[in-house]
Short mmCIF file of C-alpha atoms in Angstrom, two decimals:
data_model
loop_
_atom_site.label_atom_id
_atom_site.label_comp_id
_atom_site.label_asym_id
_atom_site.label_seq_id
_atom_site.Cartn_x
_atom_site.Cartn_y
_atom_site.Cartn_z
CA MET A 178 -15.57 -18.24 9.76
CA GLN A 179 -14.14 -21.41 8.37
CA THR A 180 -10.76 -22.41 9.71
CA LEU A 181 -8.23 -24.68 8.11
CA TYR A 182 -5.94 -25.41 11.09
CA SER A 183 -8.37 -25.44 13.94
CA ALA A 184 -9.71 -22.79 16.18
CA GLU A 185 -6.45 -22.72 18.22
CA PRO A 186 -4.39 -19.67 17.25
CA LEU A 187 -1.13 -21.74 18.08
CA SER A 188 -2.07 -24.18 15.19
CA LEU A 189 -2.38 -21.50 12.74
CA ASN A 190 0.76 -19.71 14.00
CA ALA A 191 2.83 -22.95 13.62
CA ALA A 192 1.70 -23.22 9.97
CA LEU A 193 2.50 -19.49 9.38
CA LEU A 194 5.97 -19.87 10.86
CA GLN A 195 6.62 -22.94 8.76
CA LYS A 196 5.65 -20.97 5.66
CA LEU A 197 7.75 -18.01 6.77
CA GLN A 198 10.85 -20.32 7.14
CA GLN A 199 10.18 -21.56 3.46
CA ILE A 200 10.09 -17.99 2.22
CA ARG A 201 13.23 -17.29 4.18
CA GLN A 202 14.99 -20.26 2.63
CA VAL A 203 14.17 -19.12 -0.93
CA LEU A 204 15.38 -15.53 -0.25
CA ASP A 205 18.61 -16.77 1.38
CA GLY A 206 19.52 -18.48 -1.82
CA GLN A 207 20.12 -16.97 -5.22
CA LEU A 208 17.90 -13.96 -5.84
CA GLU A 209 16.28 -13.49 -9.20
CA ILE A 210 15.90 -9.83 -8.47
CA GLU A 211 18.60 -7.40 -9.60
CA LEU A 212 16.71 -4.09 -9.69
CA PRO A 213 17.00 -1.86 -6.56
CA SER A 214 13.40 -0.82 -6.36
CA LEU A 215 11.05 -1.06 -3.40
CA PHE A 216 7.97 -2.77 -4.83
CA SER A 217 9.60 -5.19 -7.25
CA GLY A 218 13.29 -5.17 -6.39
CA LEU A 219 15.84 -5.44 -3.67
CA GLY A 220 14.03 -2.84 -1.48
CA GLY A 221 11.24 -5.13 -0.54
CA ILE A 222 13.40 -8.05 0.30
CA ILE A 223 15.50 -5.63 2.52
CA LEU A 224 12.33 -4.78 4.34
CA PHE A 225 11.55 -8.46 4.79
CA TYR A 226 15.01 -9.21 6.34
CA GLY A 227 14.89 -6.00 8.45
CA TYR A 228 11.65 -6.87 10.12
CA LEU A 229 12.69 -10.56 10.56
CA TYR A 230 15.79 -9.23 12.32
CA LYS A 231 13.79 -6.74 14.29
CA CYS A 232 11.14 -9.30 15.43
CA THR A 233 13.31 -12.22 16.07
CA GLY A 234 16.76 -10.91 16.83
CA ASP A 235 18.22 -13.22 14.17
CA GLU A 236 21.64 -11.84 13.51
CA ALA A 237 21.97 -13.62 10.07
CA ALA A 238 18.93 -11.82 9.00
CA GLY A 239 20.44 -8.49 10.09
CA ALA A 240 23.53 -9.33 8.20
CA ARG A 241 21.60 -10.17 5.08
CA MET A 242 19.75 -6.99 5.38
CA TYR A 243 23.06 -5.02 5.37
CA SER A 244 24.48 -6.98 2.58
CA LEU A 245 21.52 -6.43 0.44
CA ILE A 246 21.43 -2.64 1.22
CA ASP A 247 25.01 -2.35 0.03
CA ARG A 248 23.95 -4.29 -3.17
CA MET A 249 21.01 -1.95 -3.67
CA ILE A 250 23.17 1.18 -3.38
CA GLU A 251 25.67 -0.26 -5.85
CA VAL A 252 23.02 -1.11 -8.39
CA THR A 253 21.39 2.29 -7.90
CA GLU A 254 24.74 3.86 -8.93
CA GLN A 255 25.30 1.68 -11.90
CA ILE A 256 21.88 2.15 -13.70
CA GLU A 257 19.32 4.66 -14.56
CA VAL A 258 16.47 4.79 -11.91
CA ASP A 259 13.48 6.94 -12.24
CA ASP A 260 11.93 9.20 -9.44
CA SER A 261 8.93 7.02 -8.52
CA PHE A 262 8.10 5.56 -5.17
CA SER A 263 7.21 2.18 -6.50
CA HIS A 264 10.26 1.49 -8.74
CA GLY A 265 12.57 4.48 -8.49
CA ILE A 266 14.75 6.44 -6.14
CA THR A 267 11.88 7.69 -3.88
CA GLY A 268 10.94 4.30 -2.78
CA ILE A 269 14.60 3.26 -2.28
CA ALA A 270 15.33 6.37 -0.23
CA TRP A 271 12.07 5.80 1.83
CA CYS A 272 13.09 2.21 2.54
CA LEU A 273 16.44 3.30 4.08
CA GLN A 274 14.88 6.15 6.13
CA HIS A 275 12.34 3.74 7.38
CA LEU A 276 14.88 1.27 8.57
CA VAL A 277 16.68 4.08 10.20
CA ASN A 278 13.40 5.20 11.99
CA ALA A 279 12.59 1.73 13.09
CA GLY A 280 15.97 1.34 14.61
CA MET A 281 17.14 -1.41 12.28
CA LEU A 282 19.78 0.64 10.37
CA ASP A 283 22.66 2.78 11.54
CA PRO A 284 21.45 6.40 11.64
CA ALA A 285 24.68 7.34 9.88
CA TYR A 286 22.89 6.24 6.72
CA GLU A 287 20.75 9.42 7.06
CA GLU A 288 23.65 11.57 5.95
CA ASN A 289 23.29 9.95 2.54
CA ILE A 290 19.57 9.83 2.48
CA ARG A 291 19.33 13.68 3.03
CA ASP A 292 21.10 14.15 -0.37
CA PHE A 293 17.95 12.87 -2.14
CA ASP A 294 15.43 15.39 -0.57
CA GLU A 295 15.93 18.19 -3.17
CA LEU A 296 16.05 15.77 -6.10
CA ILE A 297 12.83 14.08 -4.97
CA PHE A 298 11.17 17.52 -4.60
CA GLU A 299 12.21 18.55 -7.99
CA ALA A 300 10.34 15.52 -9.21
CA VAL A 301 7.24 16.90 -7.39
CA ARG A 302 7.30 19.95 -9.65
CA GLU A 303 7.44 17.80 -12.64
CA ASN A 304 4.52 15.76 -11.39
CA MET A 305 2.55 18.97 -11.01
CA SER A 306 3.12 19.84 -14.73
CA LEU A 307 1.58 16.55 -15.62
CA PHE A 308 -1.20 16.61 -12.99
CA ARG A 309 0.25 13.48 -11.63
CA TYR A 310 -0.70 12.54 -8.05
CA ASP A 311 -0.55 8.81 -8.59
CA TYR A 312 1.03 7.08 -5.50
CA PHE A 313 3.31 4.74 -7.51
CA VAL A 314 4.89 7.40 -9.66
CA GLY A 315 3.49 10.84 -8.58
CA MET A 316 3.04 13.28 -5.87
CA ILE A 317 1.70 11.06 -3.21
CA GLY A 318 4.58 8.76 -3.22
CA LYS A 319 6.93 11.66 -2.76
CA GLY A 320 4.73 12.80 0.13
CA ARG A 321 4.97 9.40 1.80
CA TYR A 322 8.87 9.77 1.46
CA PHE A 323 8.85 13.19 3.05
CA LEU A 324 6.53 12.07 5.93
CA GLU A 325 9.01 9.28 6.75
CA ARG A 326 11.89 11.91 6.63
CA TYR A 327 9.90 14.30 8.79
CA ALA A 328 9.69 11.64 11.64
CA SER A 329 13.49 12.07 11.90
CA ASP A 330 14.27 15.48 10.47
CA LYS A 331 11.80 18.35 11.00
CA SER A 332 13.58 20.50 8.50
CA VAL A 333 11.72 18.80 5.67
CA LYS A 334 8.57 20.40 6.66
CA SER A 335 9.06 22.98 4.09
CA TYR A 336 9.08 20.39 1.32
CA LEU A 337 5.79 18.85 2.85
CA ASP A 338 4.10 22.28 3.00
CA GLN A 339 4.96 23.09 -0.68
CA LEU A 340 3.93 19.55 -1.88
CA ILE A 341 0.56 19.82 -0.08
CA GLU A 342 0.02 23.34 -1.55
CA ILE A 343 0.91 22.10 -5.09
CA LEU A 344 -1.50 19.13 -4.64
CA PHE A 345 -4.39 21.29 -3.68
CA SER A 346 -3.68 23.65 -6.55
CA PHE A 347 -5.40 21.18 -8.98
CA ARG A 348 -8.14 19.91 -6.70
CA GLU A 349 -11.71 20.38 -8.02
CA ASN A 350 -14.83 21.23 -6.09
CA HIS A 351 -17.89 18.95 -6.46
CA ASP A 352 -21.48 18.94 -4.97
CA GLN A 353 -20.32 15.99 -2.84
CA GLY A 354 -16.97 17.38 -1.68
CA ILE A 355 -13.66 17.74 -3.43
CA LEU A 356 -11.80 15.45 -6.01
CA TRP A 357 -8.75 15.18 -8.21
CA GLN A 358 -9.16 13.96 -11.91
CA ASP A 359 -7.02 11.20 -12.99
CA TYR A 360 -4.61 12.23 -15.72
CA TYR A 361 -2.40 9.24 -15.27
CA GLY A 362 -3.20 5.70 -14.94
CA PHE A 363 -5.13 3.08 -16.76
CA LYS A 364 -7.76 5.16 -18.48
CA ARG A 365 -5.84 7.69 -20.47
CA GLU A 366 -8.35 7.42 -23.38
CA HIS A 367 -10.75 9.26 -21.25
CA ALA A 368 -8.37 12.29 -20.70
CA GLU A 369 -10.77 14.68 -22.16
CA LYS A 370 -13.58 13.55 -19.86
CA ARG A 371 -13.87 13.77 -16.05
CA VAL A 372 -12.02 10.51 -14.93
CA THR A 373 -11.60 9.89 -11.28
CA THR A 374 -9.84 6.85 -9.83
CA LEU A 375 -10.86 5.77 -6.32
CA GLY A 376 -8.37 3.12 -5.33
CA MET A 377 -5.33 3.32 -2.94
CA ALA A 378 -2.65 2.53 -5.49
CA HIS A 379 -3.48 5.12 -8.08
CA GLY A 380 -6.48 7.08 -6.89
CA LEU A 381 -8.32 9.33 -4.46
CA SER A 382 -7.94 6.99 -1.45
CA SER A 383 -4.08 7.45 -1.62
CA ILE A 384 -4.65 11.22 -1.17
CA LEU A 385 -7.02 10.71 1.67
CA ALA A 386 -4.63 8.46 3.53
CA PHE A 387 -1.80 10.81 2.82
CA LEU A 388 -3.63 13.83 3.99
CA SER A 389 -4.80 11.96 7.21
CA LEU A 390 -1.23 10.86 7.94
CA ALA A 391 -0.08 14.43 7.37
CA GLN A 392 -2.63 15.71 9.84
CA GLN A 393 -1.55 12.95 12.32
CA ALA A 394 2.16 14.09 11.99
CA GLY A 395 1.17 17.66 12.63
CA VAL A 396 2.18 19.09 9.29
CA LEU A 397 -1.22 19.69 7.72
CA ALA A 398 -2.45 23.29 8.09
CA PRO A 399 -5.57 23.61 10.20
CA GLU A 400 -7.60 25.14 7.29
CA ARG A 401 -6.84 21.89 5.24
CA ALA A 402 -8.34 19.62 7.93
CA ALA A 403 -11.85 20.19 6.74
CA ASP A 404 -10.65 19.11 3.30
CA ILE A 405 -9.99 15.59 4.60
CA GLN A 406 -13.68 15.38 5.33
CA ARG A 407 -14.78 16.86 2.05
CA LEU A 408 -12.63 14.29 0.10
CA ALA A 409 -14.02 11.54 2.24
CA SER A 410 -17.44 12.85 1.51
CA TYR A 411 -16.87 12.64 -2.23
CA ILE A 412 -15.36 9.12 -2.12
CA ARG A 413 -18.29 7.97 0.12
CA SER A 414 -20.90 9.32 -2.42
CA CYS A 415 -19.42 7.05 -5.07
CA ARG A 416 -20.37 3.84 -3.37
CA THR A 417 -22.92 2.02 -5.58
CA GLN A 418 -24.51 -1.30 -6.06
CA THR A 419 -24.71 -4.28 -8.32
CA ASP A 420 -26.54 -7.53 -7.67
CA GLY A 421 -27.23 -6.45 -4.08
CA ILE A 422 -23.46 -5.88 -3.40
CA ASP A 423 -22.43 -2.27 -2.37
CA PHE A 424 -19.03 -1.44 -3.68
CA TYR A 425 -16.69 1.45 -4.76
CA PRO A 426 -16.12 1.39 -8.57
CA TYR A 427 -12.63 1.51 -10.03
CA HIS A 428 -13.32 4.83 -12.00
CA MET A 429 -15.86 7.48 -12.07
CA VAL A 430 -16.34 8.94 -15.65
CA ASN A 431 -18.33 12.26 -15.96
CA ASP A 432 -19.74 11.53 -12.38
CA GLU A 433 -20.99 8.03 -13.58
CA ARG A 434 -19.26 4.79 -12.60
CA GLU A 435 -17.28 3.41 -15.53
CA SER A 436 -18.60 -0.17 -15.24
CA GLU A 437 -21.25 -2.24 -13.58
CA HIS A 438 -18.65 -4.80 -12.63
CA ILE A 439 -18.13 -5.46 -8.93
CA THR A 440 -14.69 -4.50 -7.77
CA ARG A 441 -12.26 -6.94 -6.42
CA MET A 442 -11.32 -7.34 -2.77
CA ALA A 443 -7.83 -5.72 -2.91
CA TRP A 444 -5.64 -2.94 -1.61
CA CYS A 445 -4.86 -1.59 -5.10
CA HIS A 446 -8.33 -1.15 -6.42
CA GLY A 447 -11.34 -2.17 -4.47
CA ASP A 448 -13.37 -1.79 -1.30
CA PRO A 449 -10.80 -2.95 1.38
CA GLY A 450 -8.14 -0.32 0.35
CA VAL A 451 -10.83 2.48 -0.10
CA THR A 452 -12.46 1.53 3.33
CA LEU A 453 -9.15 1.56 5.15
CA SER A 454 -8.47 5.16 3.95
CA LEU A 455 -11.93 6.30 4.92
CA MET A 456 -11.44 4.68 8.36
CA MET A 457 -8.08 6.52 8.75
CA ALA A 458 -9.83 9.87 7.76
CA ALA A 459 -12.78 9.18 10.20
CA LEU A 460 -10.35 8.52 13.21
CA GLN A 461 -8.13 11.51 12.37
CA THR A 462 -10.97 13.97 11.94
CA GLY A 463 -13.25 12.67 14.69
CA ASP A 464 -16.03 12.37 12.30
CA GLN A 465 -18.26 9.92 14.11
CA GLN A 466 -20.90 9.59 11.34
CA LEU A 467 -18.04 8.60 8.82
CA TYR A 468 -16.54 6.24 11.36
CA ASN A 469 -19.85 4.53 12.15
CA ASP A 470 -20.48 4.08 8.39
CA THR A 471 -16.95 2.80 7.68
CA LEU A 472 -17.00 0.40 10.78
CA SER A 473 -20.33 -1.03 9.51
CA TYR A 474 -19.07 -1.43 5.94
CA GLY A 475 -15.77 -2.78 6.96
CA LEU A 476 -17.42 -5.49 9.14
CA GLU A 477 -19.60 -6.41 6.07
CA LEU A 478 -16.31 -6.82 4.03
CA CYS A 479 -15.30 -9.46 6.60
CA THR A 480 -18.05 -11.66 5.29
CA ARG A 481 -16.97 -11.50 1.66
CA GLN A 482 -15.24 -14.74 1.10
CA ASP A 483 -16.20 -15.77 -2.54
CA GLN A 484 -12.81 -15.58 -4.25
CA GLU A 485 -14.35 -15.99 -7.73
CA VAL A 486 -16.71 -13.15 -7.34
CA PHE A 487 -14.13 -10.81 -5.70
CA ALA A 488 -11.24 -11.82 -8.10
CA LEU A 489 -8.76 -13.29 -5.53
CA PHE A 490 -6.35 -15.48 -7.50
CA ASP A 491 -3.05 -15.30 -5.59
CA ALA A 492 -1.45 -14.39 -2.29
CA GLY A 493 0.29 -11.06 -2.90
CA LEU A 494 -0.12 -7.83 -0.95
CA CYS A 495 -1.30 -5.82 -3.90
CA HIS A 496 -4.53 -7.83 -4.79
CA GLY A 497 -4.24 -11.16 -2.85
CA THR A 498 -4.89 -12.79 0.33
CA SER A 499 -2.02 -11.67 2.36
CA GLY A 500 -2.81 -8.07 1.52
CA LEU A 501 -6.38 -8.70 2.90
CA ALA A 502 -4.98 -10.14 5.95
CA GLN A 503 -2.92 -7.06 6.50
CA ILE A 504 -5.74 -4.67 5.83
CA PHE A 505 -7.99 -6.48 8.26
CA LYS A 506 -5.21 -6.48 10.79
CA ARG A 507 -4.82 -2.69 10.42
CA MET A 508 -8.56 -2.22 10.80
CA HIS A 509 -8.47 -4.30 14.13
CA LEU A 510 -5.55 -2.10 15.31
CA HIS A 511 -7.65 1.04 14.44
CA THR A 512 -10.88 -0.20 15.96
CA GLY A 513 -10.23 -2.96 18.41
CA ASP A 514 -13.11 -5.00 16.96
CA ALA A 515 -12.11 -8.73 17.14
CA THR A 516 -14.09 -9.33 14.00
CA PHE A 517 -11.32 -7.68 11.89
CA LEU A 518 -8.72 -9.98 13.61
CA GLU A 519 -10.76 -13.03 12.78
CA ALA A 520 -10.90 -11.92 9.15
CA SER A 521 -7.17 -11.27 9.07
CA ASN A 522 -6.58 -14.85 10.41
CA TYR A 523 -8.94 -16.22 7.92
CA TRP A 524 -7.07 -14.65 4.98
CA GLN A 525 -3.88 -15.92 6.33
CA GLU A 526 -5.27 -19.34 6.21
CA GLU A 527 -6.31 -18.89 2.61
CA THR A 528 -2.69 -17.49 2.00
CA LEU A 529 -1.37 -20.79 3.18
CA LYS A 530 -3.67 -22.65 0.81
CA MET A 531 -2.28 -20.57 -1.96
CA GLY A 532 1.36 -21.62 -1.28
CA VAL A 533 1.17 -25.18 -2.58
CA PHE A 534 2.74 -25.04 -6.16
CA ASP A 535 5.86 -26.93 -7.00
CA GLU A 536 6.77 -24.20 -9.62
CA GLY A 537 6.24 -21.25 -7.24
CA PHE A 538 8.55 -19.62 -4.82
CA ALA A 539 7.81 -21.19 -1.40
CA GLY A 540 4.92 -22.59 -3.24
CA PHE A 541 3.50 -19.19 -4.36
CA ARG A 542 2.64 -18.14 -7.91
CA VAL A 543 1.55 -14.74 -9.20
CA HIS A 544 -1.59 -14.32 -11.42
CA THR A 545 -0.67 -11.95 -14.22
CA GLY A 546 -4.10 -10.96 -15.08
CA GLU A 547 -3.46 -11.53 -18.74
CA VAL A 548 -5.94 -13.18 -21.07
CA PRO A 549 -5.52 -16.06 -21.39
CA ILE A 550 -4.52 -16.39 -17.76
CA GLU A 551 -0.76 -16.78 -17.17
CA TRP A 552 1.12 -17.44 -14.12
CA THR A 553 4.60 -16.36 -13.01
CA ARG A 554 6.45 -16.11 -9.60
CA SER A 555 8.24 -13.25 -7.79
CA GLN A 556 10.45 -12.62 -4.89
CA GLY A 557 9.40 -9.01 -4.69
CA PHE A 558 7.35 -6.94 -2.17
CA LEU A 559 4.07 -5.90 -3.97
CA VAL A 560 3.08 -9.26 -5.46
CA GLY A 561 5.81 -11.60 -4.31
CA ILE A 562 7.08 -13.72 -1.46
CA SER A 563 8.76 -10.97 0.38
CA GLY A 564 5.58 -9.01 0.77
CA ILE A 565 3.82 -12.16 1.81
CA GLY A 566 6.44 -12.91 4.28
CA LEU A 567 5.97 -9.38 5.82
CA SER A 568 2.34 -10.11 6.17
CA LEU A 569 3.16 -13.37 7.97
CA ILE A 570 5.59 -11.56 10.26
CA SER A 571 2.88 -9.08 11.20
CA SER A 572 0.50 -11.92 12.17
CA LEU A 573 3.17 -13.90 14.10
CA TYR A 574 4.90 -10.95 15.88
CA ASN A 575 2.49 -8.12 15.88
CA ASP A 576 4.66 -5.65 14.17
CA SER A 577 3.12 -3.93 11.19
CA GLY A 578 5.43 -0.86 10.78
CA TRP A 579 6.45 -1.97 7.25
CA ASP A 580 2.87 -1.35 6.01
CA ARG A 581 3.64 2.32 5.89
CA ALA A 582 4.83 1.47 2.36
CA LEU A 583 1.19 0.85 1.47
CA LEU A 584 -0.09 4.04 3.24
CA PHE A 585 -1.68 1.92 6.12
CA SER A 586 -0.01 3.93 8.80
#
């Protein structure tokens, strides 16, 4: 692979550290974020400072984390917050529990976190009435929260058992396995048709990753284990080809791919996120055939570097270069294959190339996806510099625990 800084890892690390310091400098200053949410608010910045403190021992970063937690709690009490993982109370509570579990936050905070359990589970029942499994706003996000709680408090298993039972109550059988139709998301106009979304952010891959993590945690009933393989089988059957490129479509409509368009290289919608979920399923179930196929396909993804073809416009975690760096790092951790680590380093180099704009935060801009193209900037987790900073921390200090927020582990 091409390298920007030389073949010496220390050269790349020095550049990553310099960029991390620039991000820290911006976030140490006046924040433009006031919302308390995980994906676009104070929660993501708190994660950044928490991992900076954990990995470097920087007491000022730890103090900043605690200060922002107080601010997040204060704002949460002042405004109306929804129940979502991405922008609501579920993600806020998950953030606090994760910091407790990772040893960054005083366990006394857990007394307050526990108060959210019933509230969040009540939202699961509402999600069921809407057939809403979507990770951002629906059932799978709540499942991510309860898995984090379960690591500390085994009494929440009853919530996980009920959530999984509710989730399976609206699964559908298919010739190729099992699936869930998408009643929420980007294609509501197809609601009367069979619409299935495949990606990690809103689709079947998030269900697959959640079920794999639930089995890993020991909370998935033995009779459900085979369903992981059946869901993986359906997702795998959707892989298709255009112009000689194999890819997973964004949506399937009446068992046909919605578009001929090659999907982007991204966590949210696209091959890297889908492939990571399949890899997790293969490892958890011991399905050697699925593992071999996923490993081979993942290695092929390492060669995809045409940013125009694969719609890479910025550096954020959701659909940018730092997100790819983190995905390939996880694939390396799962498989031990050095090619994935090389790919991770390559995309971190590309991340550094993105951070050169005077009008950006630490040089980074966010591509809005609008037509005509517009650019903005963000301090948040999902598309902004706190998320980019966490990806840099993973590369520099080999601690990727924060990526639980993206269903990576």
